[in-house]
Amino acid sequence: MGNRILKESIRTDQQINKLSDFQFRLWTYLLTYVDDYGRGNADADLVKGFCFARRKDVTAKAVEKGLLDLQEIGLIRLYKVEDEIYFHFPSWEKHQRIQSKNAKHPAPPENEESYISTVDHGNPPLTTVTHGDSRKSTVDHGNPPPEVELELELEEELNI
């Protein structure tokens, strides 16, 4: 991945300032995760591994919710190509210089049907594998981070 440049306007951007702390961290880490065309694999397990590799308290469910939140705000778009889910930054070309001639991930679709608007609970979510109770951490830093509380609220809403 190439180097990324953040403009100073980030401090006053209305969309960015609407983000929670977790959403902001996820959005920032995604900037370093995507290819030169602003595209990345949206499998929540992969994103968690690349973006929060040393954070045992961040779960794939929290990442999945964060990706959906970022899409709702309009900072990313989720799309499906074959059986894989990807995301892209819709305004990438306005803010970043494309240095590579080849993208590592497929282009976003031309048609809206291939975009993902929400998690369809009849279909697999943005994660592919479950590894036991992800709320158990091998590292204890005191109080649980906000994303764990969000995950518990989400589970209550979905009656999981």
Short mmCIF file of N, CA and C in Angstrom, two decimals:
data_model
loop_
_atom_site.label_atom_id
_atom_site.label_comp_id
_atom_site.label_asym_id
_atom_site.label_seq_id
_atom_site.Cartn_x
_atom_site.Cartn_y
_atom_site.Cartn_z
N MET A 1 0.83 -1.17 0.00
CA MET A 1 0.00 0.00 0.00
C MET A 1 0.88 1.24 0.00
N GLY A 2 0.43 2.23 -0.69
CA GLY A 2 1.19 3.47 -0.76
C GLY A 2 1.01 4.32 0.49
N ASN A 3 1.80 5.37 0.58
CA ASN A 3 1.63 6.31 1.67
C ASN A 3 0.38 7.13 1.44
N ARG A 4 -0.29 7.51 2.50
CA ARG A 4 -1.51 8.28 2.40
C ARG A 4 -1.28 9.65 3.00
N ILE A 5 -1.95 10.63 2.45
CA ILE A 5 -1.85 12.00 2.94
C ILE A 5 -3.21 12.42 3.47
N LEU A 6 -3.24 12.90 4.70
CA LEU A 6 -4.47 13.45 5.28
C LEU A 6 -4.39 14.97 5.19
N LYS A 7 -5.43 15.54 4.65
CA LYS A 7 -5.47 17.00 4.54
C LYS A 7 -5.89 17.61 5.86
N GLU A 8 -5.46 18.83 6.11
CA GLU A 8 -5.81 19.48 7.38
C GLU A 8 -7.30 19.73 7.50
N SER A 9 -8.03 19.71 6.40
CA SER A 9 -9.48 19.92 6.44
C SER A 9 -10.19 18.80 7.19
N ILE A 10 -9.48 17.71 7.48
CA ILE A 10 -10.08 16.61 8.24
C ILE A 10 -10.59 17.09 9.61
N ARG A 11 -9.93 18.08 10.16
CA ARG A 11 -10.31 18.57 11.49
C ARG A 11 -11.68 19.21 11.51
N THR A 12 -12.10 19.78 10.38
CA THR A 12 -13.38 20.49 10.35
C THR A 12 -14.42 19.81 9.45
N ASP A 13 -14.07 18.69 8.84
CA ASP A 13 -14.99 17.99 7.96
C ASP A 13 -16.21 17.53 8.76
N GLN A 14 -17.41 17.85 8.25
CA GLN A 14 -18.63 17.51 8.99
C GLN A 14 -18.86 16.02 9.09
N GLN A 15 -18.61 15.27 8.01
CA GLN A 15 -18.80 13.82 8.06
C GLN A 15 -17.85 13.18 9.06
N ILE A 16 -16.60 13.56 9.02
CA ILE A 16 -15.59 12.96 9.91
C ILE A 16 -15.90 13.29 11.36
N ASN A 17 -16.34 14.49 11.63
CA ASN A 17 -16.63 14.88 13.01
C ASN A 17 -17.91 14.29 13.56
N LYS A 18 -18.68 13.61 12.74
CA LYS A 18 -19.86 12.88 13.21
C LYS A 18 -19.49 11.49 13.72
N LEU A 19 -18.27 11.05 13.43
CA LEU A 19 -17.86 9.69 13.77
C LEU A 19 -17.62 9.52 15.27
N SER A 20 -17.95 8.33 15.76
CA SER A 20 -17.56 7.97 17.13
C SER A 20 -16.06 7.72 17.12
N ASP A 21 -15.47 7.58 18.28
CA ASP A 21 -14.04 7.31 18.36
C ASP A 21 -13.68 6.01 17.63
N PHE A 22 -14.48 4.97 17.81
CA PHE A 22 -14.20 3.71 17.14
C PHE A 22 -14.34 3.84 15.63
N GLN A 23 -15.41 4.50 15.18
CA GLN A 23 -15.59 4.70 13.74
C GLN A 23 -14.44 5.49 13.15
N PHE A 24 -13.96 6.50 13.86
CA PHE A 24 -12.84 7.29 13.36
C PHE A 24 -11.57 6.44 13.26
N ARG A 25 -11.31 5.63 14.27
CA ARG A 25 -10.14 4.75 14.22
C ARG A 25 -10.25 3.77 13.05
N LEU A 26 -11.43 3.17 12.89
CA LEU A 26 -11.63 2.23 11.79
C LEU A 26 -11.42 2.93 10.45
N TRP A 27 -12.03 4.08 10.26
CA TRP A 27 -11.90 4.83 9.01
C TRP A 27 -10.43 5.17 8.74
N THR A 28 -9.72 5.61 9.76
CA THR A 28 -8.31 5.98 9.61
C THR A 28 -7.48 4.75 9.24
N TYR A 29 -7.70 3.64 9.92
CA TYR A 29 -6.94 2.42 9.62
C TYR A 29 -7.27 1.91 8.22
N LEU A 30 -8.52 2.06 7.78
CA LEU A 30 -8.89 1.61 6.44
C LEU A 30 -8.11 2.37 5.37
N LEU A 31 -7.76 3.62 5.65
CA LEU A 31 -6.97 4.40 4.69
C LEU A 31 -5.63 3.73 4.40
N THR A 32 -5.07 3.05 5.40
CA THR A 32 -3.78 2.39 5.21
C THR A 32 -3.94 0.96 4.71
N TYR A 33 -5.14 0.45 4.73
CA TYR A 33 -5.44 -0.94 4.36
C TYR A 33 -5.76 -1.09 2.87
N VAL A 34 -6.34 -0.08 2.26
CA VAL A 34 -6.81 -0.19 0.88
C VAL A 34 -5.68 -0.12 -0.14
N ASP A 35 -5.99 -0.55 -1.36
CA ASP A 35 -5.03 -0.45 -2.45
C ASP A 35 -4.98 0.99 -2.96
N ASP A 36 -4.21 1.24 -3.98
CA ASP A 36 -4.05 2.60 -4.49
C ASP A 36 -5.31 3.15 -5.15
N TYR A 37 -6.32 2.32 -5.33
CA TYR A 37 -7.58 2.76 -5.91
C TYR A 37 -8.65 2.97 -4.84
N GLY A 38 -8.25 2.85 -3.57
CA GLY A 38 -9.18 3.06 -2.46
C GLY A 38 -10.14 1.91 -2.25
N ARG A 39 -9.70 0.69 -2.58
CA ARG A 39 -10.55 -0.50 -2.46
C ARG A 39 -9.92 -1.51 -1.50
N GLY A 40 -10.77 -2.23 -0.80
CA GLY A 40 -10.28 -3.26 0.09
C GLY A 40 -11.30 -4.36 0.30
N ASN A 41 -10.84 -5.49 0.77
CA ASN A 41 -11.72 -6.59 1.12
C ASN A 41 -12.46 -6.22 2.40
N ALA A 42 -13.78 -6.41 2.43
CA ALA A 42 -14.59 -6.02 3.58
C ALA A 42 -14.93 -7.16 4.51
N ASP A 43 -14.29 -8.30 4.35
CA ASP A 43 -14.51 -9.40 5.28
C ASP A 43 -14.08 -8.89 6.67
N ALA A 44 -15.00 -8.86 7.60
CA ALA A 44 -14.74 -8.26 8.91
C ALA A 44 -13.58 -8.94 9.64
N ASP A 45 -13.41 -10.24 9.45
CA ASP A 45 -12.28 -10.93 10.08
C ASP A 45 -10.95 -10.43 9.51
N LEU A 46 -10.90 -10.24 8.19
CA LEU A 46 -9.67 -9.73 7.57
C LEU A 46 -9.39 -8.29 7.99
N VAL A 47 -10.43 -7.46 7.98
CA VAL A 47 -10.26 -6.06 8.37
C VAL A 47 -9.80 -5.98 9.82
N LYS A 48 -10.40 -6.79 10.67
CA LYS A 48 -10.00 -6.81 12.09
C LYS A 48 -8.53 -7.19 12.20
N GLY A 49 -8.12 -8.21 11.45
CA GLY A 49 -6.73 -8.67 11.51
C GLY A 49 -5.74 -7.64 11.00
N PHE A 50 -6.07 -6.95 9.93
CA PHE A 50 -5.16 -5.96 9.36
C PHE A 50 -5.20 -4.64 10.12
N CYS A 51 -6.38 -4.22 10.53
CA CYS A 51 -6.52 -2.89 11.14
C CYS A 51 -6.39 -2.89 12.66
N PHE A 52 -6.75 -3.99 13.29
CA PHE A 52 -6.71 -4.05 14.76
C PHE A 52 -5.96 -5.30 15.21
N ALA A 53 -4.85 -5.58 14.58
CA ALA A 53 -4.12 -6.83 14.80
C ALA A 53 -3.77 -7.10 16.26
N ARG A 54 -3.44 -6.09 17.00
CA ARG A 54 -3.00 -6.28 18.40
C ARG A 54 -4.08 -5.91 19.40
N ARG A 55 -5.27 -5.66 18.94
CA ARG A 55 -6.38 -5.28 19.82
C ARG A 55 -7.29 -6.48 20.04
N LYS A 56 -7.06 -7.20 21.11
CA LYS A 56 -7.86 -8.38 21.42
C LYS A 56 -9.30 -8.00 21.79
N ASP A 57 -9.51 -6.74 22.20
CA ASP A 57 -10.83 -6.30 22.63
C ASP A 57 -11.72 -5.87 21.47
N VAL A 58 -11.18 -5.77 20.27
CA VAL A 58 -11.97 -5.41 19.10
C VAL A 58 -12.40 -6.70 18.42
N THR A 59 -13.69 -6.83 18.17
CA THR A 59 -14.21 -8.05 17.58
C THR A 59 -14.59 -7.84 16.11
N ALA A 60 -14.73 -8.94 15.41
CA ALA A 60 -15.17 -8.88 14.01
C ALA A 60 -16.58 -8.28 13.94
N LYS A 61 -17.43 -8.57 14.93
CA LYS A 61 -18.79 -7.99 14.93
C LYS A 61 -18.73 -6.47 15.05
N ALA A 62 -17.84 -5.97 15.90
CA ALA A 62 -17.69 -4.52 16.04
C ALA A 62 -17.18 -3.90 14.75
N VAL A 63 -16.26 -4.59 14.07
CA VAL A 63 -15.74 -4.12 12.79
C VAL A 63 -16.85 -4.12 11.75
N GLU A 64 -17.64 -5.19 11.72
CA GLU A 64 -18.75 -5.27 10.76
C GLU A 64 -19.72 -4.11 10.97
N LYS A 65 -20.09 -3.87 12.22
CA LYS A 65 -20.99 -2.75 12.51
C LYS A 65 -20.34 -1.43 12.12
N GLY A 66 -19.05 -1.30 12.39
CA GLY A 66 -18.33 -0.08 12.03
C GLY A 66 -18.33 0.15 10.53
N LEU A 67 -18.13 -0.91 9.74
CA LEU A 67 -18.15 -0.79 8.28
C LEU A 67 -19.53 -0.33 7.81
N LEU A 68 -20.57 -0.92 8.38
CA LEU A 68 -21.93 -0.53 8.00
C LEU A 68 -22.21 0.92 8.40
N ASP A 69 -21.71 1.32 9.57
CA ASP A 69 -21.88 2.71 10.01
C ASP A 69 -21.17 3.68 9.07
N LEU A 70 -19.94 3.34 8.68
CA LEU A 70 -19.19 4.20 7.76
C LEU A 70 -19.89 4.32 6.42
N GLN A 71 -20.53 3.23 6.00
CA GLN A 71 -21.30 3.30 4.75
C GLN A 71 -22.52 4.20 4.92
N GLU A 72 -23.22 4.05 6.05
CA GLU A 72 -24.41 4.87 6.29
C GLU A 72 -24.06 6.36 6.30
N ILE A 73 -22.90 6.69 6.81
CA ILE A 73 -22.45 8.09 6.85
C ILE A 73 -22.01 8.55 5.46
N GLY A 74 -21.64 7.60 4.60
CA GLY A 74 -21.25 7.93 3.24
C GLY A 74 -19.76 7.95 3.00
N LEU A 75 -18.98 7.45 3.95
CA LEU A 75 -17.52 7.47 3.80
C LEU A 75 -16.98 6.28 3.01
N ILE A 76 -17.70 5.16 3.02
CA ILE A 76 -17.33 4.01 2.21
C ILE A 76 -18.59 3.47 1.54
N ARG A 77 -18.39 2.61 0.55
CA ARG A 77 -19.48 1.86 -0.08
C ARG A 77 -19.09 0.40 -0.07
N LEU A 78 -20.00 -0.45 0.36
CA LEU A 78 -19.80 -1.90 0.37
C LEU A 78 -20.40 -2.49 -0.89
N TYR A 79 -19.69 -3.43 -1.50
CA TYR A 79 -20.21 -4.07 -2.70
C TYR A 79 -19.74 -5.51 -2.76
N LYS A 80 -20.44 -6.28 -3.56
CA LYS A 80 -20.16 -7.70 -3.66
C LYS A 80 -19.74 -8.03 -5.09
N VAL A 81 -18.66 -8.79 -5.22
CA VAL A 81 -18.21 -9.32 -6.49
C VAL A 81 -18.06 -10.82 -6.30
N GLU A 82 -18.83 -11.57 -7.09
CA GLU A 82 -18.93 -13.01 -6.92
C GLU A 82 -19.38 -13.27 -5.49
N ASP A 83 -18.63 -14.00 -4.69
CA ASP A 83 -19.06 -14.28 -3.32
C ASP A 83 -18.26 -13.49 -2.28
N GLU A 84 -17.54 -12.50 -2.71
CA GLU A 84 -16.68 -11.74 -1.80
C GLU A 84 -17.22 -10.31 -1.65
N ILE A 85 -17.09 -9.78 -0.44
CA ILE A 85 -17.56 -8.43 -0.15
C ILE A 85 -16.35 -7.50 -0.06
N TYR A 86 -16.46 -6.35 -0.73
CA TYR A 86 -15.40 -5.35 -0.77
C TYR A 86 -15.98 -4.01 -0.37
N PHE A 87 -15.09 -3.04 -0.19
CA PHE A 87 -15.53 -1.67 0.03
C PHE A 87 -14.61 -0.76 -0.76
N HIS A 88 -15.09 0.45 -0.98
CA HIS A 88 -14.24 1.46 -1.59
C HIS A 88 -14.61 2.81 -1.00
N PHE A 89 -13.66 3.72 -1.07
CA PHE A 89 -13.89 5.10 -0.66
C PHE A 89 -14.43 5.84 -1.88
N PRO A 90 -15.69 6.29 -1.85
CA PRO A 90 -16.27 6.92 -3.05
C PRO A 90 -15.58 8.21 -3.49
N SER A 91 -14.93 8.90 -2.59
CA SER A 91 -14.28 10.16 -2.97
C SER A 91 -12.75 10.02 -3.00
N TRP A 92 -12.26 8.81 -3.14
CA TRP A 92 -10.83 8.52 -3.08
C TRP A 92 -10.02 9.37 -4.05
N GLU A 93 -10.47 9.43 -5.30
CA GLU A 93 -9.69 10.12 -6.33
C GLU A 93 -9.60 11.63 -6.10
N LYS A 94 -10.53 12.18 -5.33
CA LYS A 94 -10.48 13.61 -5.02
C LYS A 94 -9.36 13.93 -4.03
N HIS A 95 -9.01 12.94 -3.21
CA HIS A 95 -8.10 13.21 -2.09
C HIS A 95 -6.76 12.48 -2.17
N GLN A 96 -6.65 11.45 -3.01
CA GLN A 96 -5.43 10.66 -3.07
C GLN A 96 -4.93 10.55 -4.51
N ARG A 97 -3.65 10.44 -4.66
CA ARG A 97 -3.05 10.26 -5.97
C ARG A 97 -2.90 8.75 -6.23
N ILE A 98 -3.41 8.29 -7.35
CA ILE A 98 -3.31 6.88 -7.71
C ILE A 98 -1.94 6.66 -8.33
N GLN A 99 -1.15 5.80 -7.69
CA GLN A 99 0.23 5.59 -8.13
C GLN A 99 0.42 4.28 -8.87
N SER A 100 -0.43 3.31 -8.63
CA SER A 100 -0.28 1.99 -9.23
C SER A 100 -1.17 1.89 -10.47
N LYS A 101 -0.69 1.14 -11.44
CA LYS A 101 -1.50 0.93 -12.65
C LYS A 101 -2.50 -0.20 -12.48
N ASN A 102 -2.29 -1.06 -11.49
CA ASN A 102 -3.15 -2.22 -11.28
C ASN A 102 -3.78 -2.19 -9.89
N ALA A 103 -5.08 -2.34 -9.85
CA ALA A 103 -5.79 -2.44 -8.58
C ALA A 103 -5.65 -3.85 -8.03
N LYS A 104 -5.62 -3.97 -6.72
CA LYS A 104 -5.53 -5.29 -6.10
C LYS A 104 -6.90 -5.91 -5.87
N HIS A 105 -7.94 -5.06 -5.93
CA HIS A 105 -9.30 -5.53 -5.68
C HIS A 105 -10.19 -5.12 -6.85
N PRO A 106 -11.28 -5.87 -7.08
CA PRO A 106 -12.15 -5.55 -8.21
C PRO A 106 -12.81 -4.17 -8.07
N ALA A 107 -13.12 -3.60 -9.21
CA ALA A 107 -13.77 -2.29 -9.24
C ALA A 107 -15.18 -2.37 -8.68
N PRO A 108 -15.66 -1.26 -8.12
CA PRO A 108 -17.06 -1.23 -7.67
C PRO A 108 -17.98 -1.44 -8.86
N PRO A 109 -19.17 -1.96 -8.61
CA PRO A 109 -20.09 -2.25 -9.71
C PRO A 109 -20.70 -0.98 -10.31
N GLU A 110 -21.15 -1.14 -11.53
CA GLU A 110 -21.86 -0.05 -12.20
C GLU A 110 -23.30 0.03 -11.71
N ASN A 111 -23.89 -1.14 -11.38
CA ASN A 111 -25.30 -1.19 -10.98
C ASN A 111 -25.45 -1.19 -9.46
N GLU A 112 -26.51 -0.59 -9.00
CA GLU A 112 -26.77 -0.47 -7.56
C GLU A 112 -27.09 -1.80 -6.89
N GLU A 113 -27.55 -2.80 -7.65
CA GLU A 113 -27.94 -4.08 -7.04
C GLU A 113 -26.77 -4.79 -6.37
N SER A 114 -25.57 -4.54 -6.84
CA SER A 114 -24.40 -5.22 -6.27
C SER A 114 -23.86 -4.52 -5.04
N TYR A 115 -24.39 -3.34 -4.73
CA TYR A 115 -23.99 -2.67 -3.50
C TYR A 115 -24.78 -3.27 -2.34
N ILE A 116 -24.19 -3.24 -1.18
CA ILE A 116 -24.81 -3.79 0.02
C ILE A 116 -25.28 -2.62 0.87
N SER A 117 -26.57 -2.62 1.19
CA SER A 117 -27.09 -1.49 1.96
C SER A 117 -27.13 -1.79 3.46
N THR A 118 -27.43 -3.00 3.82
CA THR A 118 -27.45 -3.41 5.22
C THR A 118 -27.05 -4.88 5.28
N VAL A 119 -26.89 -5.39 6.48
CA VAL A 119 -26.63 -6.82 6.62
C VAL A 119 -27.95 -7.53 6.45
N ASP A 120 -28.00 -8.43 5.48
CA ASP A 120 -29.18 -9.25 5.25
C ASP A 120 -29.05 -10.45 6.17
N HIS A 121 -29.93 -10.55 7.17
CA HIS A 121 -29.78 -11.60 8.17
C HIS A 121 -30.10 -12.99 7.62
N GLY A 122 -30.57 -13.09 6.39
CA GLY A 122 -30.75 -14.38 5.75
C GLY A 122 -29.49 -14.82 5.03
N ASN A 123 -28.57 -13.90 4.81
CA ASN A 123 -27.31 -14.20 4.13
C ASN A 123 -26.16 -14.07 5.10
N PRO A 124 -25.00 -14.60 4.74
CA PRO A 124 -23.85 -14.46 5.64
C PRO A 124 -23.51 -12.99 5.85
N PRO A 125 -23.10 -12.63 7.05
CA PRO A 125 -22.69 -11.25 7.31
C PRO A 125 -21.33 -10.97 6.69
N LEU A 126 -20.71 -9.88 7.06
CA LEU A 126 -19.43 -9.50 6.50
C LEU A 126 -18.28 -10.33 7.06
N THR A 127 -18.58 -11.24 7.98
CA THR A 127 -17.55 -12.13 8.51
C THR A 127 -17.76 -13.52 7.94
N THR A 128 -16.70 -14.29 7.91
CA THR A 128 -16.82 -15.63 7.35
C THR A 128 -16.62 -16.74 8.38
N VAL A 129 -15.98 -16.45 9.50
CA VAL A 129 -15.64 -17.48 10.47
C VAL A 129 -15.92 -16.95 11.86
N THR A 130 -16.45 -17.81 12.73
CA THR A 130 -16.65 -17.45 14.13
C THR A 130 -15.71 -18.29 14.97
N HIS A 131 -14.99 -17.66 15.88
CA HIS A 131 -14.01 -18.35 16.70
C HIS A 131 -14.38 -18.24 18.18
N GLY A 132 -15.48 -18.82 18.57
CA GLY A 132 -15.87 -18.81 19.98
C GLY A 132 -16.37 -17.46 20.43
N ASP A 133 -16.30 -17.22 21.73
CA ASP A 133 -16.79 -15.98 22.31
C ASP A 133 -15.73 -14.90 22.14
N SER A 134 -15.98 -13.98 21.24
CA SER A 134 -14.99 -12.95 20.92
C SER A 134 -14.91 -11.86 21.98
N ARG A 135 -15.81 -11.87 22.97
CA ARG A 135 -15.74 -10.84 24.01
C ARG A 135 -14.68 -11.16 25.06
N LYS A 136 -14.20 -12.39 25.08
CA LYS A 136 -13.16 -12.75 26.04
C LYS A 136 -11.83 -12.28 25.50
N SER A 137 -11.10 -11.57 26.31
CA SER A 137 -9.83 -11.00 25.87
C SER A 137 -8.69 -11.58 26.68
N THR A 138 -7.55 -11.71 26.03
CA THR A 138 -6.37 -12.17 26.75
C THR A 138 -5.64 -11.00 27.39
N VAL A 139 -6.08 -9.79 27.08
CA VAL A 139 -5.47 -8.59 27.64
C VAL A 139 -6.55 -7.82 28.37
N ASP A 140 -6.29 -7.43 29.61
CA ASP A 140 -7.28 -6.69 30.39
C ASP A 140 -6.74 -5.28 30.64
N HIS A 141 -7.40 -4.30 30.06
CA HIS A 141 -7.00 -2.91 30.24
C HIS A 141 -8.00 -2.16 31.12
N GLY A 142 -8.69 -2.85 31.97
CA GLY A 142 -9.67 -2.17 32.81
C GLY A 142 -11.05 -2.29 32.20
N ASN A 143 -11.70 -1.17 32.01
CA ASN A 143 -13.05 -1.17 31.46
C ASN A 143 -13.05 -1.60 30.00
N PRO A 144 -14.13 -2.27 29.56
CA PRO A 144 -14.18 -2.67 28.15
C PRO A 144 -14.27 -1.43 27.25
N PRO A 145 -13.73 -1.53 26.03
CA PRO A 145 -13.79 -0.40 25.11
C PRO A 145 -15.21 -0.19 24.63
N PRO A 146 -15.51 0.98 24.07
CA PRO A 146 -16.87 1.28 23.62
C PRO A 146 -17.40 0.28 22.60
N GLU A 147 -16.54 -0.28 21.75
CA GLU A 147 -17.04 -1.20 20.73
C GLU A 147 -17.60 -2.48 21.33
N VAL A 148 -17.12 -2.92 22.52
CA VAL A 148 -17.68 -4.09 23.17
C VAL A 148 -19.09 -3.78 23.65
N GLU A 149 -19.28 -2.57 24.20
CA GLU A 149 -20.62 -2.16 24.63
C GLU A 149 -21.55 -2.08 23.42
N LEU A 150 -21.07 -1.57 22.30
CA LEU A 150 -21.87 -1.51 21.08
C LEU A 150 -22.26 -2.91 20.62
N GLU A 151 -21.32 -3.84 20.72
CA GLU A 151 -21.59 -5.21 20.31
C GLU A 151 -22.67 -5.83 21.19
N LEU A 152 -22.59 -5.60 22.49
CA LEU A 152 -23.60 -6.14 23.40
C LEU A 152 -24.96 -5.55 23.10
N GLU A 153 -25.02 -4.24 22.81
CA GLU A 153 -26.29 -3.60 22.44
C GLU A 153 -26.83 -4.19 21.15
N LEU A 154 -25.94 -4.42 20.18
CA LEU A 154 -26.35 -4.99 18.90
C LEU A 154 -26.90 -6.40 19.11
N GLU A 155 -26.26 -7.19 19.93
CA GLU A 155 -26.74 -8.54 20.20
C GLU A 155 -28.11 -8.50 20.86
N GLU A 156 -28.33 -7.55 21.79
CA GLU A 156 -29.63 -7.42 22.43
C GLU A 156 -30.70 -7.05 21.41
N GLU A 157 -30.38 -6.13 20.50
CA GLU A 157 -31.32 -5.71 19.46
C GLU A 157 -31.69 -6.87 18.55
N LEU A 158 -30.70 -7.68 18.21
CA LEU A 158 -30.91 -8.79 17.28
C LEU A 158 -31.36 -10.06 17.99
N ASN A 159 -31.42 -10.03 19.32
CA ASN A 159 -31.80 -11.21 20.12
C ASN A 159 -30.89 -12.38 19.84
N ILE A 160 -29.57 -12.13 19.83
CA ILE A 160 -28.59 -13.21 19.59
C ILE A 160 -28.26 -13.89 20.88
#
